[in-house]
Amino acid sequence: MNKISFLNGIFLPHSECFVHIDDRGFQMADGVYEVIALKNNKLIDLDWHIERLFRSLSEIEIKFSYSKKQLQEIIGELFKQNNLNEGSVYLQITRGCAPRQQTFPENYVPTVIATVSSLPIIKAESLEEGFTAITHQDIRWQRCDIKSTSLLASSWIKNKAISLGADDAILIRDEYVSEATFSNVFIVDKNDNLITRNADNFILCGITRNRIIDLAKKNNILVIEKKFSVHEMLQASEVFLTSTTLSVRPFSKIDGHIIGEGKTGKITLKLLSLYKQFSS
């Protein structure tokens, strides 16, 4: 079966979806995106994702006429046409086609694309043993709160981490942890308190991040949102990352330093279980 995707109001075979060479998403990274998970025919935290999408569009001043209901219908139809009851949808909106210039065009029609994929499979032993990371200077721009399509820095750093034998990189700005290349960072201190960076312009306020905070609070885990240093992270008893496609991903070694007992900790396992229950 040929994969079906969505482009500017039309469902087409994926291989036939093309945008114009003058699209500002292609030439200027002038666009935003969202990734939303579907599990057991249920879109996970759809409202939060759409709310963040509209916020990102507003921040970069893209006027967009689709409603939440229209987007939900498009996403639902995509999964239906691709015969998937579990997976993820990638939704992207750019400012559309315009003559190449630095300033925003006065008249434009946004380019809207959506495509679905299967969710990655994570081995059970990896969830038990944990993953590895390096730290790297955060060289991204200062509006990381916008889910922009400009992902070169994050992609380059993650590729570097993998080439060094690690699974990911945790980004550092002014000696404080910001986030990982494509996910948020949580640590657990010696008192089993859950700590993550407060949502400011230097991180993307992740949807899974927010859901984990909500689940933790409902299950009597103290959550502290604040900046924390590399030293605090390395001394933590547990470290994990969160994202839409990977949910909760534990890390047992950072820069060669063993985290806690060198395996996935009890708080991480509990939150992973709670998130699986929530999303099932």
PDB file of C-alpha atoms in Angstrom:
ATOM      1  CA  MET A   1       0.000   0.000   0.000  1.00  0.00           C
ATOM      2  CA  ASN A   2       1.342   3.401  -0.990  1.00  0.00           C
ATOM      3  CA  LYS A   3       1.768   5.883   1.835  1.00  0.00           C
ATOM      4  CA  ILE A   4      -0.700   8.777   1.683  1.00  0.00           C
ATOM      5  CA  SER A   5       0.177  12.292   2.841  1.00  0.00           C
ATOM      6  CA  PHE A   6      -1.561  15.668   2.898  1.00  0.00           C
ATOM      7  CA  LEU A   7      -0.520  18.768   0.956  1.00  0.00           C
ATOM      8  CA  ASN A   8      -2.505  22.009   0.772  1.00  0.00           C
ATOM      9  CA  GLY A   9      -5.954  20.487   1.061  1.00  0.00           C
ATOM     10  CA  ILE A  10      -5.328  17.315  -0.953  1.00  0.00           C
ATOM     11  CA  PHE A  11      -4.537  13.740   0.085  1.00  0.00           C
ATOM     12  CA  LEU A  12      -1.885  12.394  -2.284  1.00  0.00           C
ATOM     13  CA  PRO A  13       0.550   9.483  -2.604  1.00  0.00           C
ATOM     14  CA  HIS A  14       3.560  10.463  -0.512  1.00  0.00           C
ATOM     15  CA  SER A  15       5.853  10.247  -3.556  1.00  0.00           C
ATOM     16  CA  GLU A  16       3.785  12.930  -5.314  1.00  0.00           C
ATOM     17  CA  CYS A  17       3.903  15.562  -2.561  1.00  0.00           C
ATOM     18  CA  PHE A  18       6.092  18.449  -3.705  1.00  0.00           C
ATOM     19  CA  VAL A  19       6.433  22.094  -2.697  1.00  0.00           C
ATOM     20  CA  HIS A  20       7.685  24.936  -4.884  1.00  0.00           C
ATOM     21  CA  ILE A  21      11.358  25.927  -4.908  1.00  0.00           C
ATOM     22  CA  ASP A  22      10.330  29.402  -3.645  1.00  0.00           C
ATOM     23  CA  ASP A  23       8.580  28.075  -0.544  1.00  0.00           C
ATOM     24  CA  ARG A  24       9.907  30.031   2.428  1.00  0.00           C
ATOM     25  CA  GLY A  25       9.990  26.889   4.543  1.00  0.00           C
ATOM     26  CA  PHE A  26      12.582  25.507   2.130  1.00  0.00           C
ATOM     27  CA  GLN A  27      14.615  28.690   1.713  1.00  0.00           C
ATOM     28  CA  MET A  28      14.227  30.420   5.102  1.00  0.00           C
ATOM     29  CA  ALA A  29      13.051  27.722   7.533  1.00  0.00           C
ATOM     30  CA  ASP A  30      10.082  30.083   7.818  1.00  0.00           C
ATOM     31  CA  GLY A  31       7.643  27.668   9.391  1.00  0.00           C
ATOM     32  CA  VAL A  32       6.616  25.655  12.428  1.00  0.00           C
ATOM     33  CA  TYR A  33       5.628  22.058  13.069  1.00  0.00           C
ATOM     34  CA  GLU A  34       4.084  19.605  15.505  1.00  0.00           C
ATOM     35  CA  VAL A  35       4.407  15.863  16.064  1.00  0.00           C
ATOM     36  CA  ILE A  36       1.390  14.149  17.624  1.00  0.00           C
ATOM     37  CA  ALA A  37       1.216  10.500  18.697  1.00  0.00           C
ATOM     38  CA  LEU A  38      -1.672   8.144  18.036  1.00  0.00           C
ATOM     39  CA  LYS A  39      -2.028   5.089  20.286  1.00  0.00           C
ATOM     40  CA  ASN A  40      -4.951   2.666  20.126  1.00  0.00           C
ATOM     41  CA  ASN A  41      -6.731   5.120  17.806  1.00  0.00           C
ATOM     42  CA  LYS A  42      -6.369   7.883  20.411  1.00  0.00           C
ATOM     43  CA  LEU A  43      -4.533  11.128  19.648  1.00  0.00           C
ATOM     44  CA  ILE A  44      -2.403  11.837  22.699  1.00  0.00           C
ATOM     45  CA  ASP A  45      -2.809  15.347  24.171  1.00  0.00           C
ATOM     46  CA  LEU A  46      -4.178  16.710  20.895  1.00  0.00           C
ATOM     47  CA  ASP A  47      -5.524  19.904  22.486  1.00  0.00           C
ATOM     48  CA  TRP A  48      -2.148  20.805  23.981  1.00  0.00           C
ATOM     49  CA  HIS A  49      -0.371  20.134  20.674  1.00  0.00           C
ATOM     50  CA  ILE A  50      -2.771  22.274  18.643  1.00  0.00           C
ATOM     51  CA  GLU A  51      -2.609  25.052  21.232  1.00  0.00           C
ATOM     52  CA  ARG A  52       1.204  25.060  20.985  1.00  0.00           C
ATOM     53  CA  LEU A  53       1.043  24.991  17.183  1.00  0.00           C
ATOM     54  CA  PHE A  54      -1.186  28.076  17.112  1.00  0.00           C
ATOM     55  CA  ARG A  55       1.108  29.793  19.620  1.00  0.00           C
ATOM     56  CA  SER A  56       4.174  29.113  17.438  1.00  0.00           C
ATOM     57  CA  LEU A  57       2.338  30.431  14.368  1.00  0.00           C
ATOM     58  CA  SER A  58       1.375  33.573  16.255  1.00  0.00           C
ATOM     59  CA  GLU A  59       4.904  34.159  17.514  1.00  0.00           C
ATOM     60  CA  ILE A  60       6.339  34.215  13.974  1.00  0.00           C
ATOM     61  CA  GLU A  61       3.284  36.042  12.599  1.00  0.00           C
ATOM     62  CA  ILE A  62       1.962  33.434  10.176  1.00  0.00           C
ATOM     63  CA  LYS A  63      -1.756  33.947   9.549  1.00  0.00           C
ATOM     64  CA  PHE A  64      -3.413  30.532   9.417  1.00  0.00           C
ATOM     65  CA  SER A  65      -7.090  29.859   8.695  1.00  0.00           C
ATOM     66  CA  TYR A  66      -7.453  26.179   9.640  1.00  0.00           C
ATOM     67  CA  SER A  67      -9.380  25.438  12.827  1.00  0.00           C
ATOM     68  CA  LYS A  68      -8.545  22.811  15.432  1.00  0.00           C
ATOM     69  CA  LYS A  69     -11.482  20.734  14.158  1.00  0.00           C
ATOM     70  CA  GLN A  70     -10.185  20.861  10.566  1.00  0.00           C
ATOM     71  CA  LEU A  71      -6.708  19.779  11.655  1.00  0.00           C
ATOM     72  CA  GLN A  72      -8.147  16.940  13.712  1.00  0.00           C
ATOM     73  CA  GLU A  73     -10.184  15.746  10.733  1.00  0.00           C
ATOM     74  CA  ILE A  74      -7.127  15.858   8.452  1.00  0.00           C
ATOM     75  CA  ILE A  75      -5.038  13.897  10.955  1.00  0.00           C
ATOM     76  CA  GLY A  76      -7.779  11.327  11.490  1.00  0.00           C
ATOM     77  CA  GLU A  77      -8.247  10.848   7.746  1.00  0.00           C
ATOM     78  CA  LEU A  78      -4.486  10.430   7.249  1.00  0.00           C
ATOM     79  CA  PHE A  79      -4.280   7.620   9.772  1.00  0.00           C
ATOM     80  CA  LYS A  80      -7.401   6.035   8.251  1.00  0.00           C
ATOM     81  CA  GLN A  81      -6.067   6.163   4.694  1.00  0.00           C
ATOM     82  CA  ASN A  82      -2.740   4.704   5.850  1.00  0.00           C
ATOM     83  CA  ASN A  83      -4.502   1.983   7.866  1.00  0.00           C
ATOM     84  CA  LEU A  84      -2.713   2.890  11.115  1.00  0.00           C
ATOM     85  CA  ASN A  85      -4.177   2.808  14.608  1.00  0.00           C
ATOM     86  CA  GLU A  86      -0.842   3.676  16.196  1.00  0.00           C
ATOM     87  CA  GLY A  87       1.896   6.012  15.001  1.00  0.00           C
ATOM     88  CA  SER A  88       2.732   9.702  14.793  1.00  0.00           C
ATOM     89  CA  VAL A  89       1.727  12.559  12.522  1.00  0.00           C
ATOM     90  CA  TYR A  90       4.121  15.271  11.407  1.00  0.00           C
ATOM     91  CA  LEU A  91       2.257  18.522  10.725  1.00  0.00           C
ATOM     92  CA  GLN A  92       4.083  21.511   9.212  1.00  0.00           C
ATOM     93  CA  ILE A  93       2.960  25.001   8.216  1.00  0.00           C
ATOM     94  CA  THR A  94       5.220  27.437   6.374  1.00  0.00           C
ATOM     95  CA  ARG A  95       4.617  30.987   5.158  1.00  0.00           C
ATOM     96  CA  GLY A  96       4.291  29.573   1.645  1.00  0.00           C
ATOM     97  CA  CYS A  97       5.728  30.639  -1.693  1.00  0.00           C
ATOM     98  CA  ALA A  98       7.101  34.115  -2.274  1.00  0.00           C
ATOM     99  CA  PRO A  99       9.976  35.780  -4.123  1.00  0.00           C
ATOM    100  CA  ARG A 100      13.140  35.246  -2.101  1.00  0.00           C
ATOM    101  CA  GLN A 101      13.574  38.245   0.181  1.00  0.00           C
ATOM    102  CA  GLN A 102      14.505  38.789   3.821  1.00  0.00           C
ATOM    103  CA  THR A 103      11.280  40.538   4.858  1.00  0.00           C
ATOM    104  CA  PHE A 104       7.914  38.792   5.186  1.00  0.00           C
ATOM    105  CA  PRO A 105       5.751  38.985   2.041  1.00  0.00           C
ATOM    106  CA  GLU A 106       2.560  41.015   2.370  1.00  0.00           C
ATOM    107  CA  ASN A 107       0.360  38.479   0.603  1.00  0.00           C
ATOM    108  CA  TYR A 108       0.982  34.783   1.084  1.00  0.00           C
ATOM    109  CA  VAL A 109      -0.812  31.464   1.289  1.00  0.00           C
ATOM    110  CA  PRO A 110       0.648  29.102   3.917  1.00  0.00           C
ATOM    111  CA  THR A 111       1.879  25.702   2.804  1.00  0.00           C
ATOM    112  CA  VAL A 112       0.304  22.951   4.919  1.00  0.00           C
ATOM    113  CA  ILE A 113       1.700  19.428   4.938  1.00  0.00           C
ATOM    114  CA  ALA A 114       1.038  16.369   7.081  1.00  0.00           C
ATOM    115  CA  THR A 115       2.443  12.856   6.980  1.00  0.00           C
ATOM    116  CA  VAL A 116       2.244   9.826   9.263  1.00  0.00           C
ATOM    117  CA  SER A 117       4.845   7.331  10.450  1.00  0.00           C
ATOM    118  CA  SER A 118       5.090   4.332  12.748  1.00  0.00           C
ATOM    119  CA  LEU A 119       6.352   4.930  16.287  1.00  0.00           C
ATOM    120  CA  PRO A 120       9.936   3.832  17.039  1.00  0.00           C
ATOM    121  CA  ILE A 121      10.347   0.539  18.883  1.00  0.00           C
ATOM    122  CA  ILE A 122      12.443   0.735  22.058  1.00  0.00           C
ATOM    123  CA  LYS A 123      13.834  -2.539  23.402  1.00  0.00           C
ATOM    124  CA  ALA A 124      12.825  -3.495  26.945  1.00  0.00           C
ATOM    125  CA  GLU A 125      16.454  -4.000  27.966  1.00  0.00           C
ATOM    126  CA  SER A 126      17.287  -0.443  26.871  1.00  0.00           C
ATOM    127  CA  LEU A 127      14.524   0.891  29.120  1.00  0.00           C
ATOM    128  CA  GLU A 128      15.966  -1.121  32.008  1.00  0.00           C
ATOM    129  CA  GLU A 129      19.641  -0.336  31.410  1.00  0.00           C
ATOM    130  CA  GLY A 130      19.280   3.249  30.212  1.00  0.00           C
ATOM    131  CA  PHE A 131      20.845   5.174  27.350  1.00  0.00           C
ATOM    132  CA  THR A 132      24.020   7.263  27.089  1.00  0.00           C
ATOM    133  CA  ALA A 133      24.552  10.949  26.340  1.00  0.00           C
ATOM    134  CA  ILE A 134      27.239  13.556  25.950  1.00  0.00           C
ATOM    135  CA  THR A 135      26.917  17.216  26.900  1.00  0.00           C
ATOM    136  CA  HIS A 136      27.332  19.909  24.267  1.00  0.00           C
ATOM    137  CA  GLN A 137      27.180  23.668  24.154  1.00  0.00           C
ATOM    138  CA  ASP A 138      23.710  24.904  23.214  1.00  0.00           C
ATOM    139  CA  ILE A 139      24.343  26.816  19.989  1.00  0.00           C
ATOM    140  CA  ARG A 140      20.698  27.269  18.993  1.00  0.00           C
ATOM    141  CA  TRP A 141      18.904  30.613  18.732  1.00  0.00           C
ATOM    142  CA  GLN A 142      17.224  32.279  21.710  1.00  0.00           C
ATOM    143  CA  ARG A 143      13.595  31.471  20.808  1.00  0.00           C
ATOM    144  CA  CYS A 144      13.606  27.737  21.447  1.00  0.00           C
ATOM    145  CA  ASP A 145      10.059  28.090  22.809  1.00  0.00           C
ATOM    146  CA  ILE A 146       8.885  28.343  19.179  1.00  0.00           C
ATOM    147  CA  LYS A 147       8.643  24.927  17.508  1.00  0.00           C
ATOM    148  CA  SER A 148      10.436  26.140  14.415  1.00  0.00           C
ATOM    149  CA  THR A 149      11.432  24.010  11.439  1.00  0.00           C
ATOM    150  CA  SER A 150      14.966  25.391  11.804  1.00  0.00           C
ATOM    151  CA  LEU A 151      16.525  22.225  13.264  1.00  0.00           C
ATOM    152  CA  LEU A 152      20.032  22.278  11.819  1.00  0.00           C
ATOM    153  CA  ALA A 153      21.818  22.914  15.133  1.00  0.00           C
ATOM    154  CA  SER A 154      19.947  20.161  16.981  1.00  0.00           C
ATOM    155  CA  SER A 155      20.370  17.722  14.103  1.00  0.00           C
ATOM    156  CA  TRP A 156      24.091  18.462  13.763  1.00  0.00           C
ATOM    157  CA  ILE A 157      24.708  18.026  17.493  1.00  0.00           C
ATOM    158  CA  LYS A 158      22.743  14.764  17.673  1.00  0.00           C
ATOM    159  CA  ASN A 159      24.667  13.402  14.704  1.00  0.00           C
ATOM    160  CA  LYS A 160      27.891  14.328  16.500  1.00  0.00           C
ATOM    161  CA  ALA A 161      26.736  12.504  19.652  1.00  0.00           C
ATOM    162  CA  ILE A 162      25.910   9.352  17.705  1.00  0.00           C
ATOM    163  CA  SER A 163      29.254   9.485  15.881  1.00  0.00           C
ATOM    164  CA  LEU A 164      30.920   9.479  19.316  1.00  0.00           C
ATOM    165  CA  GLY A 165      29.009   6.375  20.353  1.00  0.00           C
ATOM    166  CA  ALA A 166      26.320   8.079  22.452  1.00  0.00           C
ATOM    167  CA  ASP A 167      22.546   8.016  21.968  1.00  0.00           C
ATOM    168  CA  ASP A 168      21.945  11.744  22.354  1.00  0.00           C
ATOM    169  CA  ALA A 169      23.370  15.068  23.518  1.00  0.00           C
ATOM    170  CA  ILE A 170      22.227  17.219  26.423  1.00  0.00           C
ATOM    171  CA  LEU A 171      22.611  20.915  25.675  1.00  0.00           C
ATOM    172  CA  ILE A 172      24.294  23.344  28.047  1.00  0.00           C
ATOM    173  CA  ARG A 173      23.930  27.123  28.078  1.00  0.00           C
ATOM    174  CA  ASP A 174      25.904  29.194  30.616  1.00  0.00           C
ATOM    175  CA  GLU A 175      26.650  26.042  32.672  1.00  0.00           C
ATOM    176  CA  TYR A 176      22.949  25.195  33.009  1.00  0.00           C
ATOM    177  CA  VAL A 177      21.100  22.375  31.275  1.00  0.00           C
ATOM    178  CA  SER A 178      18.601  23.593  28.697  1.00  0.00           C
ATOM    179  CA  GLU A 179      17.269  20.432  27.021  1.00  0.00           C
ATOM    180  CA  ALA A 180      18.408  17.570  24.805  1.00  0.00           C
ATOM    181  CA  THR A 181      18.587  17.814  21.017  1.00  0.00           C
ATOM    182  CA  PHE A 182      14.905  16.984  20.513  1.00  0.00           C
ATOM    183  CA  SER A 183      13.534  16.395  24.022  1.00  0.00           C
ATOM    184  CA  ASN A 184      13.218  17.792  27.538  1.00  0.00           C
ATOM    185  CA  VAL A 185      15.448  16.761  30.448  1.00  0.00           C
ATOM    186  CA  PHE A 186      14.343  15.637  33.915  1.00  0.00           C
ATOM    187  CA  ILE A 187      16.491  14.709  36.888  1.00  0.00           C
ATOM    188  CA  VAL A 188      15.608  13.054  40.201  1.00  0.00           C
ATOM    189  CA  ASP A 189      17.525  14.260  43.247  1.00  0.00           C
ATOM    190  CA  LYS A 190      18.575  12.263  46.320  1.00  0.00           C
ATOM    191  CA  ASN A 191      15.219  13.018  47.969  1.00  0.00           C
ATOM    192  CA  ASP A 192      13.227  11.617  45.003  1.00  0.00           C
ATOM    193  CA  ASN A 193      12.153  15.105  43.930  1.00  0.00           C
ATOM    194  CA  LEU A 194      11.532  15.514  40.215  1.00  0.00           C
ATOM    195  CA  ILE A 195      13.343  18.508  38.719  1.00  0.00           C
ATOM    196  CA  THR A 196      13.116  19.973  35.215  1.00  0.00           C
ATOM    197  CA  ARG A 197      14.031  23.330  33.773  1.00  0.00           C
ATOM    198  CA  ASN A 198      11.364  26.007  34.015  1.00  0.00           C
ATOM    199  CA  ALA A 199       9.718  26.782  30.689  1.00  0.00           C
ATOM    200  CA  ASP A 200      11.432  29.868  29.286  1.00  0.00           C
ATOM    201  CA  ASN A 201      12.634  30.935  25.851  1.00  0.00           C
ATOM    202  CA  PHE A 202      15.628  28.586  25.993  1.00  0.00           C
ATOM    203  CA  ILE A 203      13.584  25.379  25.882  1.00  0.00           C
ATOM    204  CA  LEU A 204      10.611  24.068  23.981  1.00  0.00           C
ATOM    205  CA  CYS A 205       7.872  23.442  26.525  1.00  0.00           C
ATOM    206  CA  GLY A 206       7.257  19.835  25.583  1.00  0.00           C
ATOM    207  CA  ILE A 207       3.786  18.311  25.607  1.00  0.00           C
ATOM    208  CA  THR A 208       5.089  15.057  27.079  1.00  0.00           C
ATOM    209  CA  ARG A 209       7.062  17.159  29.583  1.00  0.00           C
ATOM    210  CA  ASN A 210       3.838  18.799  30.726  1.00  0.00           C
ATOM    211  CA  ARG A 211       1.998  15.479  30.899  1.00  0.00           C
ATOM    212  CA  ILE A 212       4.772  13.881  33.000  1.00  0.00           C
ATOM    213  CA  ILE A 213       4.651  16.852  35.396  1.00  0.00           C
ATOM    214  CA  ASP A 214       0.877  16.435  35.659  1.00  0.00           C
ATOM    215  CA  LEU A 215       1.113  12.688  36.304  1.00  0.00           C
ATOM    216  CA  ALA A 216       3.884  13.156  38.871  1.00  0.00           C
ATOM    217  CA  LYS A 217       1.898  15.717  40.848  1.00  0.00           C
ATOM    218  CA  LYS A 218      -1.195  13.506  40.824  1.00  0.00           C
ATOM    219  CA  ASN A 219       0.893  10.655  42.255  1.00  0.00           C
ATOM    220  CA  ASN A 220       2.525  12.570  45.102  1.00  0.00           C
ATOM    221  CA  ILE A 221       5.888  13.157  43.455  1.00  0.00           C
ATOM    222  CA  LEU A 222       7.212  16.632  44.235  1.00  0.00           C
ATOM    223  CA  VAL A 223       7.964  18.542  41.032  1.00  0.00           C
ATOM    224  CA  ILE A 224      10.389  21.471  40.972  1.00  0.00           C
ATOM    225  CA  GLU A 225      10.677  23.581  37.823  1.00  0.00           C
ATOM    226  CA  LYS A 226      13.982  25.447  37.924  1.00  0.00           C
ATOM    227  CA  LYS A 227      17.337  25.806  36.256  1.00  0.00           C
ATOM    228  CA  PHE A 228      19.857  23.143  37.225  1.00  0.00           C
ATOM    229  CA  SER A 229      23.562  22.835  36.501  1.00  0.00           C
ATOM    230  CA  VAL A 230      25.584  20.127  34.793  1.00  0.00           C
ATOM    231  CA  HIS A 231      27.018  19.229  38.203  1.00  0.00           C
ATOM    232  CA  GLU A 232      23.511  18.756  39.643  1.00  0.00           C
ATOM    233  CA  MET A 233      22.603  16.523  36.717  1.00  0.00           C
ATOM    234  CA  LEU A 234      25.680  14.341  37.079  1.00  0.00           C
ATOM    235  CA  GLN A 235      25.043  13.987  40.822  1.00  0.00           C
ATOM    236  CA  ALA A 236      21.366  13.111  40.332  1.00  0.00           C
ATOM    237  CA  SER A 237      20.068   9.659  41.177  1.00  0.00           C
ATOM    238  CA  GLU A 238      18.110   9.487  37.901  1.00  0.00           C
ATOM    239  CA  VAL A 239      18.023  11.290  34.546  1.00  0.00           C
ATOM    240  CA  PHE A 240      15.471  10.850  31.787  1.00  0.00           C
ATOM    241  CA  LEU A 241      14.282  12.636  28.655  1.00  0.00           C
ATOM    242  CA  THR A 242      10.738  13.092  27.356  1.00  0.00           C
ATOM    243  CA  SER A 243       9.327  13.557  23.863  1.00  0.00           C
ATOM    244  CA  THR A 244       6.214  12.697  21.870  1.00  0.00           C
ATOM    245  CA  THR A 245       7.664   9.755  19.967  1.00  0.00           C
ATOM    246  CA  LEU A 246       9.952   8.354  22.699  1.00  0.00           C
ATOM    247  CA  SER A 247       7.733   9.152  25.735  1.00  0.00           C
ATOM    248  CA  VAL A 248      10.101   8.580  28.709  1.00  0.00           C
ATOM    249  CA  ARG A 249      13.705   7.658  27.874  1.00  0.00           C
ATOM    250  CA  PRO A 250      16.075   6.899  30.809  1.00  0.00           C
ATOM    251  CA  PHE A 251      19.784   7.786  30.742  1.00  0.00           C
ATOM    252  CA  SER A 252      22.352   5.936  32.862  1.00  0.00           C
ATOM    253  CA  LYS A 253      25.610   7.462  31.593  1.00  0.00           C
ATOM    254  CA  ILE A 254      26.463  11.070  30.649  1.00  0.00           C
ATOM    255  CA  ASP A 255      29.942  12.089  29.482  1.00  0.00           C
ATOM    256  CA  GLY A 256      31.136   8.698  30.757  1.00  0.00           C
ATOM    257  CA  HIS A 257      29.788   9.440  34.245  1.00  0.00           C
ATOM    258  CA  ILE A 258      27.495   6.794  35.737  1.00  0.00           C
ATOM    259  CA  ILE A 259      24.134   8.224  36.840  1.00  0.00           C
ATOM    260  CA  GLY A 260      22.861   6.858  40.144  1.00  0.00           C
ATOM    261  CA  GLU A 261      23.145   3.071  40.206  1.00  0.00           C
ATOM    262  CA  GLY A 262      23.866   2.873  36.496  1.00  0.00           C
ATOM    263  CA  LYS A 263      20.414   1.665  35.519  1.00  0.00           C
ATOM    264  CA  THR A 264      16.886   3.032  35.223  1.00  0.00           C
ATOM    265  CA  GLY A 265      15.649   4.274  38.596  1.00  0.00           C
ATOM    266  CA  LYS A 266      12.369   3.692  40.437  1.00  0.00           C
ATOM    267  CA  ILE A 267      10.891   7.165  39.831  1.00  0.00           C
ATOM    268  CA  THR A 268      11.590   6.944  36.096  1.00  0.00           C
ATOM    269  CA  LEU A 269      10.048   3.473  35.906  1.00  0.00           C
ATOM    270  CA  LYS A 270       6.993   4.660  37.815  1.00  0.00           C
ATOM    271  CA  LEU A 271       6.487   7.651  35.530  1.00  0.00           C
ATOM    272  CA  LEU A 272       7.021   5.498  32.450  1.00  0.00           C
ATOM    273  CA  SER A 273       4.326   3.120  33.717  1.00  0.00           C
ATOM    274  CA  LEU A 274       1.958   5.994  34.508  1.00  0.00           C
ATOM    275  CA  TYR A 275       2.462   7.497  31.067  1.00  0.00           C
ATOM    276  CA  LYS A 276       1.790   4.141  29.379  1.00  0.00           C
ATOM    277  CA  GLN A 277      -1.451   3.828  31.370  1.00  0.00           C
ATOM    278  CA  PHE A 278      -2.453   7.374  30.432  1.00  0.00           C
ATOM    279  CA  SER A 279      -1.769   6.929  26.714  1.00  0.00           C
ATOM    280  CA  SER A 280      -3.247   3.451  26.336  1.00  0.00           C
TER     281      SER A 280
END
